[in-house]
Tab-separated table of C-alpha atoms and ligand atoms in Angstrom:
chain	number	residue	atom	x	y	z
A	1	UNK	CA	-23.102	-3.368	23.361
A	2	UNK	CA	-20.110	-2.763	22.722
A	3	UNK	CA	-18.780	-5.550	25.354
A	4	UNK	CA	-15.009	-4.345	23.845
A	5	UNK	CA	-13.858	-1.829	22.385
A	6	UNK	CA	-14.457	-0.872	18.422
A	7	UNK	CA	-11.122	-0.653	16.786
A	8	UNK	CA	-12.490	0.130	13.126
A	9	UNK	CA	-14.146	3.256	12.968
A	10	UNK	CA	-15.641	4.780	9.747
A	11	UNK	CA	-15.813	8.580	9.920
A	12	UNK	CA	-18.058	10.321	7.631
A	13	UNK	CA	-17.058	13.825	6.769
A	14	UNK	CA	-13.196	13.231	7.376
A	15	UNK	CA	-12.088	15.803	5.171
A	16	UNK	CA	-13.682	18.577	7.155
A	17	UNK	CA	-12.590	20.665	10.097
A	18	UNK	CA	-13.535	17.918	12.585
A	19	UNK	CA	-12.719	15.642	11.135
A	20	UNK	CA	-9.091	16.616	10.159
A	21	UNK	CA	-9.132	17.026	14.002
A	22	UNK	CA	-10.465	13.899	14.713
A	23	UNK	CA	-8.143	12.231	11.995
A	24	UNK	CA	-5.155	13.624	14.090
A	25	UNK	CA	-6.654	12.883	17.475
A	26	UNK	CA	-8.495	9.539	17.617
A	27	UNK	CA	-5.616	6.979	16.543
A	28	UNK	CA	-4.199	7.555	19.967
A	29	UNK	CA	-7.431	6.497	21.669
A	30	UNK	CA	-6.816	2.980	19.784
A	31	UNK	CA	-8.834	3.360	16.545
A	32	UNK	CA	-8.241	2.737	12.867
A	33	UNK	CA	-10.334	4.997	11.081
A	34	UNK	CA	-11.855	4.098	7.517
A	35	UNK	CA	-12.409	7.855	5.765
A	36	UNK	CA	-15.113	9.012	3.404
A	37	UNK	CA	-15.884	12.167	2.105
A	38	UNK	CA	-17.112	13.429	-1.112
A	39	UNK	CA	-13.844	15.112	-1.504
A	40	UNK	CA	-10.503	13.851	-1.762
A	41	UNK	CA	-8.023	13.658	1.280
A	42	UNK	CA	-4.731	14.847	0.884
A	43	UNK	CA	-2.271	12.419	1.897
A	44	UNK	CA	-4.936	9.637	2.459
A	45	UNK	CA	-5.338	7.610	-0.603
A	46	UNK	CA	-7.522	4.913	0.935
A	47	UNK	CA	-9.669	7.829	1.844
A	48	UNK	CA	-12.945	6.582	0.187
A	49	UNK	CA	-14.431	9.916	-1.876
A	50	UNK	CA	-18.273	9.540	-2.581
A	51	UNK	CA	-21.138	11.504	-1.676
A	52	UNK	CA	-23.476	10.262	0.630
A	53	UNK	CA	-26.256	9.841	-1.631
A	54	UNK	CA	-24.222	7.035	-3.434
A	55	UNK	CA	-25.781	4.214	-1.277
A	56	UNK	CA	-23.632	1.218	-3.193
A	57	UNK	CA	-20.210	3.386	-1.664
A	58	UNK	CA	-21.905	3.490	1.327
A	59	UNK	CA	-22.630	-0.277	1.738
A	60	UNK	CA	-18.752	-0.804	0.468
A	61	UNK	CA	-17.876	1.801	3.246
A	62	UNK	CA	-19.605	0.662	6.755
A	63	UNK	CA	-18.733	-3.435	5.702
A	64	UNK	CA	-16.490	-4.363	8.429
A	65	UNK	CA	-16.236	-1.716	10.547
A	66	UNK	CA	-16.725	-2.050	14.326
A	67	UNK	CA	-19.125	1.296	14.867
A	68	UNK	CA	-19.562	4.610	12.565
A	69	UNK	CA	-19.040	8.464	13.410
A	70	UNK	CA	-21.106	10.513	11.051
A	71	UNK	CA	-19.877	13.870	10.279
A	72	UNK	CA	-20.454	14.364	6.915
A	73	UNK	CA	-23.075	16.616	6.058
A	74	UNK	CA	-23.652	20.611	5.529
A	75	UNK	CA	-22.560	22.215	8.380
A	76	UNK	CA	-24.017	25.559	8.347
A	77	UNK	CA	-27.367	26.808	6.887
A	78	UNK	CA	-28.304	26.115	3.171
A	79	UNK	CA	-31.390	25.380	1.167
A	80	UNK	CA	-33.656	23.288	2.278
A	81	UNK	CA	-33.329	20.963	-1.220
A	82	UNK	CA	-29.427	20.686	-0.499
A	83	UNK	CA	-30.353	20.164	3.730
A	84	UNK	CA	-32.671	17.417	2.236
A	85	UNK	CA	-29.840	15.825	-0.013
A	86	UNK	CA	-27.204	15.628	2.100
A	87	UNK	CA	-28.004	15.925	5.626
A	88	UNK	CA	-31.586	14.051	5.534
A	89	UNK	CA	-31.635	11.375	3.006
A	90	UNK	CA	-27.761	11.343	3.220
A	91	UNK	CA	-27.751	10.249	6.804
A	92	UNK	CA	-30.819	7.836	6.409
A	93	UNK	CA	-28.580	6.204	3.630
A	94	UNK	CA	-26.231	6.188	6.476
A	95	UNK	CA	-28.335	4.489	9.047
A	96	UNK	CA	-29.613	1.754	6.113
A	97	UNK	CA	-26.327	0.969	5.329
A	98	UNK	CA	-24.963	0.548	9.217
A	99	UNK	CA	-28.603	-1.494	9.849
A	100	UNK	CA	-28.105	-4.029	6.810
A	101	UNK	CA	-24.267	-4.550	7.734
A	102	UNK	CA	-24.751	-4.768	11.280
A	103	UNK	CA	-23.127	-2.065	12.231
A	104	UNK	CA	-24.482	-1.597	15.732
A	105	UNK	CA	-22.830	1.762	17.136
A	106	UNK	CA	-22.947	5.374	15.812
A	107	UNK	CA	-22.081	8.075	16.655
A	108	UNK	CA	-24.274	11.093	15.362
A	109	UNK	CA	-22.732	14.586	14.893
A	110	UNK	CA	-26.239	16.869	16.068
A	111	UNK	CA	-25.434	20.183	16.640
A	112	UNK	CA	-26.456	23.030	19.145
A	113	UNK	CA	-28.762	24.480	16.488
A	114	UNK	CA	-31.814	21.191	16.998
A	115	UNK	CA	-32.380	23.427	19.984
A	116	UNK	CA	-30.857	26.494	18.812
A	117	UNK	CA	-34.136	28.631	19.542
A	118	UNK	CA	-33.746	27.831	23.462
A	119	UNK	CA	-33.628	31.061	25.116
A	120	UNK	CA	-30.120	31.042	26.781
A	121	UNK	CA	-29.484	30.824	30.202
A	122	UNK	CA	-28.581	33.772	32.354
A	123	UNK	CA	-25.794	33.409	35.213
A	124	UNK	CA	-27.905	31.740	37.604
A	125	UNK	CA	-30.344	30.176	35.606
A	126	UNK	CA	-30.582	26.322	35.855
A	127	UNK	CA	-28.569	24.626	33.322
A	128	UNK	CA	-30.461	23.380	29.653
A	129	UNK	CA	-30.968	19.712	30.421
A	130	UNK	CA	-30.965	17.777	26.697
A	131	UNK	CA	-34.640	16.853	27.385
A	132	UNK	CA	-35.393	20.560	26.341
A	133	UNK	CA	-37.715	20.870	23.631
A	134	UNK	CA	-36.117	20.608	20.252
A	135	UNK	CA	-36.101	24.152	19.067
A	136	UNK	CA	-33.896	24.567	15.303
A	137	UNK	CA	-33.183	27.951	14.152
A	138	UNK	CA	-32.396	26.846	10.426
A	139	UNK	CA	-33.095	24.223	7.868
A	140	UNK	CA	-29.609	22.851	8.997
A	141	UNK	CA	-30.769	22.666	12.701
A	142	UNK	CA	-33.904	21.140	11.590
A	143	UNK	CA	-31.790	18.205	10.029
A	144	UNK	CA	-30.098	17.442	13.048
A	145	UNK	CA	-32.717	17.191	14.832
A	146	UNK	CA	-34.245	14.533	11.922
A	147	UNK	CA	-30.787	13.038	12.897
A	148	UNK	CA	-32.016	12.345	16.823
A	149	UNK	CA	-34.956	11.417	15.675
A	150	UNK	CA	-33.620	8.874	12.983
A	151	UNK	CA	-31.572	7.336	15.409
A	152	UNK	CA	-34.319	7.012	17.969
A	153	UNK	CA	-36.109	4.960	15.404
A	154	UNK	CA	-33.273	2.878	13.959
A	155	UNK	CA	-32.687	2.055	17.941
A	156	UNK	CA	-36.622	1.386	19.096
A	157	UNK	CA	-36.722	-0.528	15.196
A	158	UNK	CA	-33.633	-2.002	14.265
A	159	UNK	CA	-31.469	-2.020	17.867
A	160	UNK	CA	-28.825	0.126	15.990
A	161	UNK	CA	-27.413	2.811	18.565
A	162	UNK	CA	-26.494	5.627	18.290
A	163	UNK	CA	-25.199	8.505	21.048
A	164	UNK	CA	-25.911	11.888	19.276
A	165	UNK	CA	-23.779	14.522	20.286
A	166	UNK	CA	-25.267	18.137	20.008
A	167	UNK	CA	-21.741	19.380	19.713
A	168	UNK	CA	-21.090	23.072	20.796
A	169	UNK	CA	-18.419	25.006	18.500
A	170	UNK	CA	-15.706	22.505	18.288
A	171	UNK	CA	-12.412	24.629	16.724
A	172	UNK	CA	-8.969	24.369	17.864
A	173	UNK	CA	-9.938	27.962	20.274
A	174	UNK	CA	-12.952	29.901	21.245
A	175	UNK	CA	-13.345	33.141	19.030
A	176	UNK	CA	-16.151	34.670	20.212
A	177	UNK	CA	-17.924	35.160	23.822
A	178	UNK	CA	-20.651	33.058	23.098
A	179	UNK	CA	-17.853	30.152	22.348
A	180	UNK	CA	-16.529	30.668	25.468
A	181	UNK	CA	-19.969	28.874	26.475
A	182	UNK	CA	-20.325	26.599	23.846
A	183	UNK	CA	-16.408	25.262	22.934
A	184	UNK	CA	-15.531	21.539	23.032
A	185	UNK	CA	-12.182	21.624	22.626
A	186	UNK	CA	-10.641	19.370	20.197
A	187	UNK	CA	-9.229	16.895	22.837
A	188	UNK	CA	-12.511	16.859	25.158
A	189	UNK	CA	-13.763	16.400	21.418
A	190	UNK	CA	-11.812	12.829	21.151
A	191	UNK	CA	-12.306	12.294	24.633
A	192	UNK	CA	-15.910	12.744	24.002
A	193	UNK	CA	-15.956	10.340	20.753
A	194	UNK	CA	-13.965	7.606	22.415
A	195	UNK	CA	-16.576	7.674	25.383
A	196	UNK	CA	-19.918	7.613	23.106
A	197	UNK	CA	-18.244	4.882	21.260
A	198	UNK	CA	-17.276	2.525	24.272
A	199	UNK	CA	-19.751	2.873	26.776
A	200	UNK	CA	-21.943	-0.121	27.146
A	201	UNK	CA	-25.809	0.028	26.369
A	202	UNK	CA	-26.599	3.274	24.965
A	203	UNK	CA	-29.379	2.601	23.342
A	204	UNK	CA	-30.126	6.237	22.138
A	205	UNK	CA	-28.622	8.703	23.954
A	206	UNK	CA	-28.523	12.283	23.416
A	207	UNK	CA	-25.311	14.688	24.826
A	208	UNK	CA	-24.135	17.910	24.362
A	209	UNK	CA	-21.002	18.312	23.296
A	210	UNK	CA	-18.426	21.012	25.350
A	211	UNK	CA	-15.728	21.206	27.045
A	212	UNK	CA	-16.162	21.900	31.048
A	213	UNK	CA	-16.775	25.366	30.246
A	214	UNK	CA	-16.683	28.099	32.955
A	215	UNK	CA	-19.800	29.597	31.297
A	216	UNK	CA	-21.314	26.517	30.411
A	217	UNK	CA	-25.026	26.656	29.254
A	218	UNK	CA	-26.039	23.174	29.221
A	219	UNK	CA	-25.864	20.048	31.177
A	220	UNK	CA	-23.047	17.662	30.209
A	221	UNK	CA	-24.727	15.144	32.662
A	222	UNK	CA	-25.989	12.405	30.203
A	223	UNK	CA	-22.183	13.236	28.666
A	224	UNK	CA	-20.383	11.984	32.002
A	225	UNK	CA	-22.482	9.191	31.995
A	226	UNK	CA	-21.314	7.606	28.960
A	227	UNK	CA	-17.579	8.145	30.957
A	228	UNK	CA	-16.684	11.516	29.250
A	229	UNK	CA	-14.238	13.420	31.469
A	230	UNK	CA	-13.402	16.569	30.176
A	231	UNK	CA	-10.445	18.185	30.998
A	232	UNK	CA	-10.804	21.759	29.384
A	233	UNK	CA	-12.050	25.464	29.737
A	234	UNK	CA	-12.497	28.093	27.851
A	235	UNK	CA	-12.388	30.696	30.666
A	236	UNK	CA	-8.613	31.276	30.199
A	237	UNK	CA	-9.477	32.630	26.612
A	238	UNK	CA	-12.000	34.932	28.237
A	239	UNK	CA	-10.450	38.125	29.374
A	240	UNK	CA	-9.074	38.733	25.756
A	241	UNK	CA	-12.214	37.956	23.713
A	242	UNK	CA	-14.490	39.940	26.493
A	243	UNK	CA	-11.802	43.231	26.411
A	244	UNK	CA	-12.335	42.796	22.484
A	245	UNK	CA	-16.198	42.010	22.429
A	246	UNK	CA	-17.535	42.964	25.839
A	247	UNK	CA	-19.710	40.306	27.264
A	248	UNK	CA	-23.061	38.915	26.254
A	249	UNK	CA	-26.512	41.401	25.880
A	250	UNK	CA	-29.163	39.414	26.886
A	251	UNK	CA	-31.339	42.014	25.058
A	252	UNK	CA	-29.432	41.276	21.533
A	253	UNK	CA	-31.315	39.200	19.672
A	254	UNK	CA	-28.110	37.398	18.637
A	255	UNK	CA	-26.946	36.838	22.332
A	256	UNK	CA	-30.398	35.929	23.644
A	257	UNK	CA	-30.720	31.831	22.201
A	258	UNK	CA	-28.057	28.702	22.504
A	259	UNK	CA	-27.828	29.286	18.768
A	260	UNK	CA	-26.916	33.070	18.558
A	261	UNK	CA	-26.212	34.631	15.222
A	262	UNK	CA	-28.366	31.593	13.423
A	263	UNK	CA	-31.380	32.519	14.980
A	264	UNK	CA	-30.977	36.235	13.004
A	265	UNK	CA	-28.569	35.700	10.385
A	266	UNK	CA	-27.109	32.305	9.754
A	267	UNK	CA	-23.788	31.532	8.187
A	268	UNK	CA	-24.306	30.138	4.799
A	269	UNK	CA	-22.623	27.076	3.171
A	270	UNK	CA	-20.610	27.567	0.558
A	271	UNK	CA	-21.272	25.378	-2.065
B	301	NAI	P1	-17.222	20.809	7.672
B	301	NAI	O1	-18.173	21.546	6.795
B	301	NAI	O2	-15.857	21.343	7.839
B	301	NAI	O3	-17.093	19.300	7.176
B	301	NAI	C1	-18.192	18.567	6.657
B	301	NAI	C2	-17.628	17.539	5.701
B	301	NAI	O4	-18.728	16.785	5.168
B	301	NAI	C3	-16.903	18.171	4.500
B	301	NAI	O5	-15.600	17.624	4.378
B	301	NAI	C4	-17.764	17.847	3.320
B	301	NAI	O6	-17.029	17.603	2.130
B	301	NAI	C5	-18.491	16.587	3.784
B	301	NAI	N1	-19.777	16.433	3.118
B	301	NAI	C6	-20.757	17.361	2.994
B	301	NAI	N2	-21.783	16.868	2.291
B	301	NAI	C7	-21.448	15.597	1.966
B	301	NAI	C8	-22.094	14.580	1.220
B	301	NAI	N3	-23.292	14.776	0.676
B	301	NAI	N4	-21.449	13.407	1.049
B	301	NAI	C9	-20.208	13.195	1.598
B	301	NAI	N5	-19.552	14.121	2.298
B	301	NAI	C10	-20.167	15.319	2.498
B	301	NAI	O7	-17.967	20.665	9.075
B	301	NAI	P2	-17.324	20.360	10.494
B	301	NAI	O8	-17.180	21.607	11.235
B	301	NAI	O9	-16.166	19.477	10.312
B	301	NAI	O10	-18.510	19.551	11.173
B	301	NAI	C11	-18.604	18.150	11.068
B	301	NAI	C12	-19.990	17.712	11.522
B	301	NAI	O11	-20.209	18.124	12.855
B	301	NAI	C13	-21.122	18.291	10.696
B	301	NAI	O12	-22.144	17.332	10.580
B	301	NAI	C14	-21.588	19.457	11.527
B	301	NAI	O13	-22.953	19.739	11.291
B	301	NAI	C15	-21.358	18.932	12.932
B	301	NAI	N6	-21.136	19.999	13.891
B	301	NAI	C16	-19.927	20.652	13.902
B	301	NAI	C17	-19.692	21.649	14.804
B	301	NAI	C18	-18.360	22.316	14.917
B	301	NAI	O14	-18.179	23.109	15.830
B	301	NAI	N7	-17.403	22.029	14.049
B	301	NAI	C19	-20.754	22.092	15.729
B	301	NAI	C20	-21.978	21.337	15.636
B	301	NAI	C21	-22.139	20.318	14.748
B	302	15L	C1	-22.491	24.266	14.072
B	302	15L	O1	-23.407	23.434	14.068
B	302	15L	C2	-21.602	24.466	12.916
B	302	15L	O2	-21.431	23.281	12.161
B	302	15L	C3	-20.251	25.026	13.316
B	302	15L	O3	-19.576	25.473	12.143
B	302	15L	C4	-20.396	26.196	14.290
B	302	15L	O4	-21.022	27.252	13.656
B	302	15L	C5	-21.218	25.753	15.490
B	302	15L	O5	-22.434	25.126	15.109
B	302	15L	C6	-21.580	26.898	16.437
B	302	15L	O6	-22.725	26.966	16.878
B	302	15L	O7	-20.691	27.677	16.772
């Protein structure tokens, strides 16, 4: 599965940075997209707004859709009670939902930080392969790698895939050196999400998410097998954010792990 391609797409998390990308970018790859979030959508008033906790919105929600991208979810480091809420039981309401409606695709938003600990590697080094150990460096790591594991067992359990995408830093440029390792850019983004959705017998597979990135630190192999072909780089970015930064310290805590600065001092969410 899927022998065609999924035209309805439900994307969690559709009022957030990624997914007002994705909103803007995935139509032209041929899908409708069904929104939630648990706040409004300007513009969008089909947008459905719940939180994922409510799990009778959720069943409305993933009824009829072809396959699911799940976004939603704190996206930097928080308590572990709201982690819990919304990123653990929120996307195992997620998964029961998709299982009992027979939703059999999605597509997980992981993160760089359910291995965020891995010691980066040095110019020369061998490229982190996604069998790496999981290694978070915050409750909100942690989660996403609950996520892979979630998915794992709604595939081995239920034979619900799911491709889980440890996505990089995914913003419309790199803004620091250690993006200029990490950056999907948001087209390789929807190039990337169009590919995990359509390729044929996933089963669970794990990718990282980037662009083709000069100074990439991690293996997009599993990524190209799916049929992701991405077309971007951050290196022409480089010259202006290494004259402003200088380049990496391997003996700076914050420049020594895939998950820099949230290994020592983690960006906190907001709310
Ligand atoms: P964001 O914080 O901008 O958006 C997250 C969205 O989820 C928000 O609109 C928020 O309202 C919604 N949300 C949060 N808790 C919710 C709940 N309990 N119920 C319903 N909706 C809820 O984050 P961003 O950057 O758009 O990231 C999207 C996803 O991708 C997140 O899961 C994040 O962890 C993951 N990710 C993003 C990266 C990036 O570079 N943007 C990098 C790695 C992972
Ligand atoms: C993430 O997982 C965050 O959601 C995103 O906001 C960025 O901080 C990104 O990682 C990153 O590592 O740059």
């Amino acid at each position: 599965m899927p022998a065609e391609k999924p035209r309805t797409v439900l994307l969690t998390g559709a009022a957030g940075g990624l997914g007002t990308l994705m909103r803007e970018l995935l139509p032209a790859h041929g899908y409708t997209l069904r929104l939630f979030d648990m706040v409004p959508i300007e513009g969008e008033p089909d947008a459905i707004t719940a939180d994922l906790g409510d799990r009778e919105a959720l069943r409305a929600a993933v009824t009829g859709v072809d396959a699911i991208i799940h976004l939603a979810g704190i996206s930097l480091e928080a308590s572990f009670d709201k982690i819990l809420r919304a990123n653990i039981e929120g996307t195992y309401n997620l998964y029961e939902a998709a299982r009992e409606a027979g939703v059999r695709r999605v597509v997980f938003a992981s993160s760089n930080h359910a291995v965020g600990f891995t010691q980066r590697p040095l110019p020369g080094d061998p490229l982190i392969p996604v069998e790496t150990p999981r290694r978070p460096d915050t409750f909100y790591g942690l989660s996403k790698s609950f996520g892979e594991d979630l998915a794992q067992l709604y595939w081995d359990l239920h034979g619900v895939e799911t491709v889980s995408v440890r996505i990089g830093s995914c913003f419309p440029e790199p803004t620091s050196v250690r993006m200029l390792s990490v950056w999907m850019s948001p087209a390789d983004g929807a190039r990337l999400f169009d590919a995990a959705l359509t390729a044929e017998n996933v089963g669970h597979t794990v990718v990282y998410g980037s662009s083709d990135n000069t100074r990439l630190w991690w293996d997009l192999t599993s990524a190209r097998a799916l049929g992701y072909e991405p077309q971007d780089d951050s290196e022409p970015y480089a010259a202006k954010l290494v004259a402003e930064h200088g380049e990496l310290d391997p003996a700076n805590p914050d420049h020594a792990h895939l998950g820099g600065h949230f290994c020592t001092n983690p960006p906190i969410w907001p709310h």
